[in-house]
Amino acid sequence: MTRLIIWRHGNTDWNATGRVQGQTDVPLNDLGREQARAAAPVLAALRPDAIVASDLRRAADTAAALAALTGLPVRTDARLRERHFGQWQGLALTEAAERFPDEYARWRAGDPDPGAGIESLHDLGKRLGAAFQEAADLATGGTVVVTTHGGGARQGVGHLLGWDHTVLRSLGSLANCHWTELRHDDVRGWHLRAHNVGLITQPALTDAV
């Protein structure tokens, strides 16, 4: 049985203000660093065999909190980056809605390829799913923690589980520093064991931010 823990990064100032991050390299804020420090002992108790993180600072620094407790190195993988939000990156969601009303309406409706240079859900899921599988292969039969981003986490999970994007829309967004647990065995393949697990109760944020 292989266990894959998919851990969203801690809070950033752009999370707090509703600004679209995408692949912009925004650092953790004080709250985000505290969230990572608080969650790390819980994940360390799972005795991970490997830690892999997006190379964006907010994810890599979240993973570093766990590495400090376990002594494990953090492997970085650029495929674990958040969805690329094209022309929206750096905008507040309200600004995106004003400047790109048609694309914003399609995005809100769940269009997998809404335009404005935004990465399609198909490409995102394929990218993250491949990275998740390779991370899991580092410790077959063990536990791997992957630190990534909200939108990417959901689509990558869907890719491994074989879920259509319309089904994934019913799965709530990961809160900052919360995680999803997947397990894999030779009979059932990948299956979902837990979702949005964490220590801190907070409002859910849209995947774009």
Short mmCIF file of N, CA and C in Angstrom, two decimals, residues 106-176:
data_model
loop_
_atom_site.label_atom_id
_atom_site.label_comp_id
_atom_site.label_asym_id
_atom_site.label_seq_id
_atom_site.Cartn_x
_atom_site.Cartn_y
_atom_site.Cartn_z
N ARG A 106 -16.89 31.99 -18.30
CA ARG A 106 -16.64 30.59 -18.67
C ARG A 106 -15.88 29.87 -17.56
N TRP A 107 -14.90 30.55 -16.97
CA TRP A 107 -14.13 29.95 -15.87
C TRP A 107 -15.04 29.63 -14.69
N ARG A 108 -15.90 30.57 -14.31
CA ARG A 108 -16.80 30.36 -13.19
C ARG A 108 -17.77 29.21 -13.47
N ALA A 109 -18.12 29.02 -14.74
CA ALA A 109 -19.05 27.96 -15.12
C ALA A 109 -18.37 26.60 -15.23
N GLY A 110 -17.04 26.58 -15.07
CA GLY A 110 -16.31 25.32 -15.11
C GLY A 110 -15.78 24.94 -16.47
N ASP A 111 -15.75 25.88 -17.41
CA ASP A 111 -15.18 25.60 -18.74
C ASP A 111 -13.73 25.15 -18.55
N PRO A 112 -13.35 23.99 -19.06
CA PRO A 112 -11.99 23.50 -18.84
C PRO A 112 -10.91 24.27 -19.59
N ASP A 113 -11.33 25.10 -20.56
CA ASP A 113 -10.35 25.87 -21.35
C ASP A 113 -10.96 27.25 -21.63
N PRO A 114 -10.98 28.14 -20.61
CA PRO A 114 -11.76 29.37 -20.72
C PRO A 114 -11.14 30.49 -21.55
N GLY A 115 -9.87 30.35 -21.93
CA GLY A 115 -9.23 31.41 -22.71
C GLY A 115 -8.39 32.32 -21.84
N ALA A 116 -8.00 33.48 -22.36
CA ALA A 116 -7.15 34.47 -21.68
C ALA A 116 -5.78 33.89 -21.34
N GLY A 117 -5.36 32.87 -22.08
CA GLY A 117 -4.05 32.28 -21.84
C GLY A 117 -4.01 31.35 -20.64
N ILE A 118 -5.16 31.01 -20.08
CA ILE A 118 -5.22 30.15 -18.90
C ILE A 118 -5.00 28.69 -19.32
N GLU A 119 -4.13 28.00 -18.60
CA GLU A 119 -3.84 26.60 -18.88
C GLU A 119 -5.13 25.77 -18.80
N SER A 120 -5.31 24.86 -19.74
CA SER A 120 -6.51 24.04 -19.73
C SER A 120 -6.48 23.03 -18.58
N LEU A 121 -7.65 22.64 -18.10
CA LEU A 121 -7.72 21.65 -17.02
C LEU A 121 -7.14 20.31 -17.46
N HIS A 122 -7.30 19.97 -18.74
CA HIS A 122 -6.72 18.72 -19.24
C HIS A 122 -5.20 18.74 -19.09
N ASP A 123 -4.58 19.82 -19.54
CA ASP A 123 -3.12 19.91 -19.46
C ASP A 123 -2.65 19.96 -18.02
N LEU A 124 -3.39 20.69 -17.18
CA LEU A 124 -3.03 20.79 -15.77
C LEU A 124 -3.09 19.43 -15.09
N GLY A 125 -4.18 18.71 -15.30
CA GLY A 125 -4.32 17.40 -14.67
C GLY A 125 -3.27 16.41 -15.13
N LYS A 126 -2.98 16.43 -16.41
CA LYS A 126 -1.97 15.53 -16.96
C LYS A 126 -0.60 15.85 -16.37
N ARG A 127 -0.27 17.13 -16.27
CA ARG A 127 1.04 17.56 -15.73
C ARG A 127 1.19 17.17 -14.26
N LEU A 128 0.18 17.51 -13.46
CA LEU A 128 0.25 17.21 -12.03
C LEU A 128 0.13 15.72 -11.77
N GLY A 129 -0.73 15.04 -12.51
CA GLY A 129 -0.89 13.61 -12.31
C GLY A 129 0.40 12.85 -12.56
N ALA A 130 1.13 13.23 -13.61
CA ALA A 130 2.40 12.57 -13.89
C ALA A 130 3.41 12.82 -12.78
N ALA A 131 3.44 14.07 -12.27
CA ALA A 131 4.35 14.39 -11.18
C ALA A 131 3.99 13.64 -9.90
N PHE A 132 2.69 13.53 -9.60
CA PHE A 132 2.25 12.78 -8.43
C PHE A 132 2.67 11.31 -8.53
N GLN A 133 2.46 10.72 -9.70
CA GLN A 133 2.81 9.31 -9.87
C GLN A 133 4.31 9.08 -9.70
N GLU A 134 5.11 9.95 -10.28
CA GLU A 134 6.56 9.80 -10.15
C GLU A 134 7.02 10.00 -8.71
N ALA A 135 6.36 10.92 -8.00
CA ALA A 135 6.68 11.11 -6.60
C ALA A 135 6.35 9.85 -5.81
N ALA A 136 5.17 9.27 -6.06
CA ALA A 136 4.76 8.05 -5.35
C ALA A 136 5.73 6.91 -5.63
N ASP A 137 6.27 6.87 -6.84
CA ASP A 137 7.19 5.80 -7.22
C ASP A 137 8.52 5.87 -6.47
N LEU A 138 8.78 7.01 -5.81
CA LEU A 138 10.02 7.12 -5.02
C LEU A 138 9.99 6.22 -3.80
N ALA A 139 8.79 5.86 -3.34
CA ALA A 139 8.68 5.05 -2.13
C ALA A 139 7.48 4.11 -2.24
N THR A 140 7.54 3.19 -3.18
CA THR A 140 6.46 2.23 -3.36
C THR A 140 6.26 1.45 -2.07
N GLY A 141 5.03 1.43 -1.59
CA GLY A 141 4.74 0.76 -0.33
C GLY A 141 4.97 1.64 0.88
N GLY A 142 5.40 2.87 0.66
CA GLY A 142 5.66 3.81 1.76
C GLY A 142 4.77 5.02 1.68
N THR A 143 5.25 6.12 2.26
CA THR A 143 4.48 7.37 2.32
C THR A 143 5.29 8.50 1.69
N VAL A 144 4.66 9.24 0.80
CA VAL A 144 5.29 10.38 0.14
C VAL A 144 4.42 11.61 0.37
N VAL A 145 5.03 12.71 0.77
CA VAL A 145 4.33 13.98 0.91
C VAL A 145 4.72 14.87 -0.27
N VAL A 146 3.71 15.35 -0.98
CA VAL A 146 3.91 16.26 -2.11
C VAL A 146 3.30 17.60 -1.76
N THR A 147 4.10 18.64 -1.80
CA THR A 147 3.62 19.99 -1.47
C THR A 147 3.39 20.76 -2.76
N THR A 148 2.15 21.20 -2.95
CA THR A 148 1.79 21.83 -4.21
C THR A 148 0.75 22.93 -3.98
N HIS A 149 -0.16 23.12 -4.92
CA HIS A 149 -1.07 24.26 -4.93
C HIS A 149 -2.51 23.78 -5.07
N GLY A 150 -3.46 24.65 -4.73
CA GLY A 150 -4.85 24.24 -4.65
C GLY A 150 -5.45 23.71 -5.93
N GLY A 151 -5.39 24.50 -7.00
CA GLY A 151 -5.97 24.07 -8.27
C GLY A 151 -5.24 22.88 -8.85
N GLY A 152 -3.92 22.91 -8.81
CA GLY A 152 -3.13 21.80 -9.32
C GLY A 152 -3.38 20.52 -8.56
N ALA A 153 -3.53 20.64 -7.23
CA ALA A 153 -3.77 19.46 -6.41
C ALA A 153 -5.06 18.76 -6.84
N ARG A 154 -6.12 19.52 -7.02
CA ARG A 154 -7.41 18.91 -7.35
C ARG A 154 -7.35 18.23 -8.71
N GLN A 155 -6.77 18.88 -9.71
CA GLN A 155 -6.74 18.28 -11.03
C GLN A 155 -5.80 17.09 -11.09
N GLY A 156 -4.68 17.16 -10.37
CA GLY A 156 -3.78 16.02 -10.34
C GLY A 156 -4.41 14.81 -9.67
N VAL A 157 -5.14 15.05 -8.59
CA VAL A 157 -5.88 13.97 -7.93
C VAL A 157 -6.88 13.36 -8.90
N GLY A 158 -7.62 14.21 -9.61
CA GLY A 158 -8.59 13.72 -10.56
C GLY A 158 -7.97 12.86 -11.65
N HIS A 159 -6.77 13.25 -12.10
CA HIS A 159 -6.08 12.49 -13.13
C HIS A 159 -5.74 11.09 -12.61
N LEU A 160 -5.22 11.00 -11.39
CA LEU A 160 -4.86 9.69 -10.84
C LEU A 160 -6.10 8.83 -10.62
N LEU A 161 -7.19 9.44 -10.18
CA LEU A 161 -8.41 8.68 -9.89
C LEU A 161 -9.25 8.38 -11.12
N GLY A 162 -8.94 9.07 -12.24
CA GLY A 162 -9.72 8.88 -13.45
C GLY A 162 -11.05 9.60 -13.42
N TRP A 163 -11.12 10.69 -12.65
CA TRP A 163 -12.37 11.45 -12.52
C TRP A 163 -12.43 12.55 -13.58
N ASP A 164 -13.57 12.72 -14.20
CA ASP A 164 -13.80 13.80 -15.15
C ASP A 164 -13.83 15.14 -14.41
N HIS A 165 -13.49 16.22 -15.13
CA HIS A 165 -13.43 17.54 -14.49
C HIS A 165 -14.80 17.97 -13.95
N THR A 166 -15.88 17.46 -14.56
CA THR A 166 -17.20 17.81 -14.04
C THR A 166 -17.46 17.18 -12.68
N VAL A 167 -16.90 16.00 -12.44
CA VAL A 167 -16.99 15.36 -11.13
C VAL A 167 -16.11 16.11 -10.13
N LEU A 168 -14.94 16.52 -10.56
CA LEU A 168 -14.01 17.21 -9.67
C LEU A 168 -14.57 18.53 -9.15
N ARG A 169 -15.48 19.15 -9.90
CA ARG A 169 -16.07 20.41 -9.43
C ARG A 169 -16.84 20.23 -8.12
N SER A 170 -17.23 19.00 -7.83
CA SER A 170 -17.96 18.75 -6.59
C SER A 170 -17.01 18.52 -5.41
N LEU A 171 -15.72 18.48 -5.68
CA LEU A 171 -14.72 18.29 -4.62
C LEU A 171 -14.24 19.66 -4.16
N GLY A 172 -14.41 19.96 -2.88
CA GLY A 172 -14.06 21.28 -2.38
C GLY A 172 -12.59 21.60 -2.50
N SER A 173 -12.27 22.88 -2.55
CA SER A 173 -10.88 23.33 -2.64
C SER A 173 -10.14 23.04 -1.34
N LEU A 174 -8.86 22.75 -1.47
CA LEU A 174 -8.01 22.59 -0.29
C LEU A 174 -7.77 23.95 0.36
N ALA A 175 -7.98 24.04 1.66
CA ALA A 175 -7.59 25.24 2.39
C ALA A 175 -6.07 25.28 2.52
N ASN A 176 -5.53 26.44 2.83
CA ASN A 176 -4.08 26.55 2.99
C ASN A 176 -3.57 25.59 4.05
#
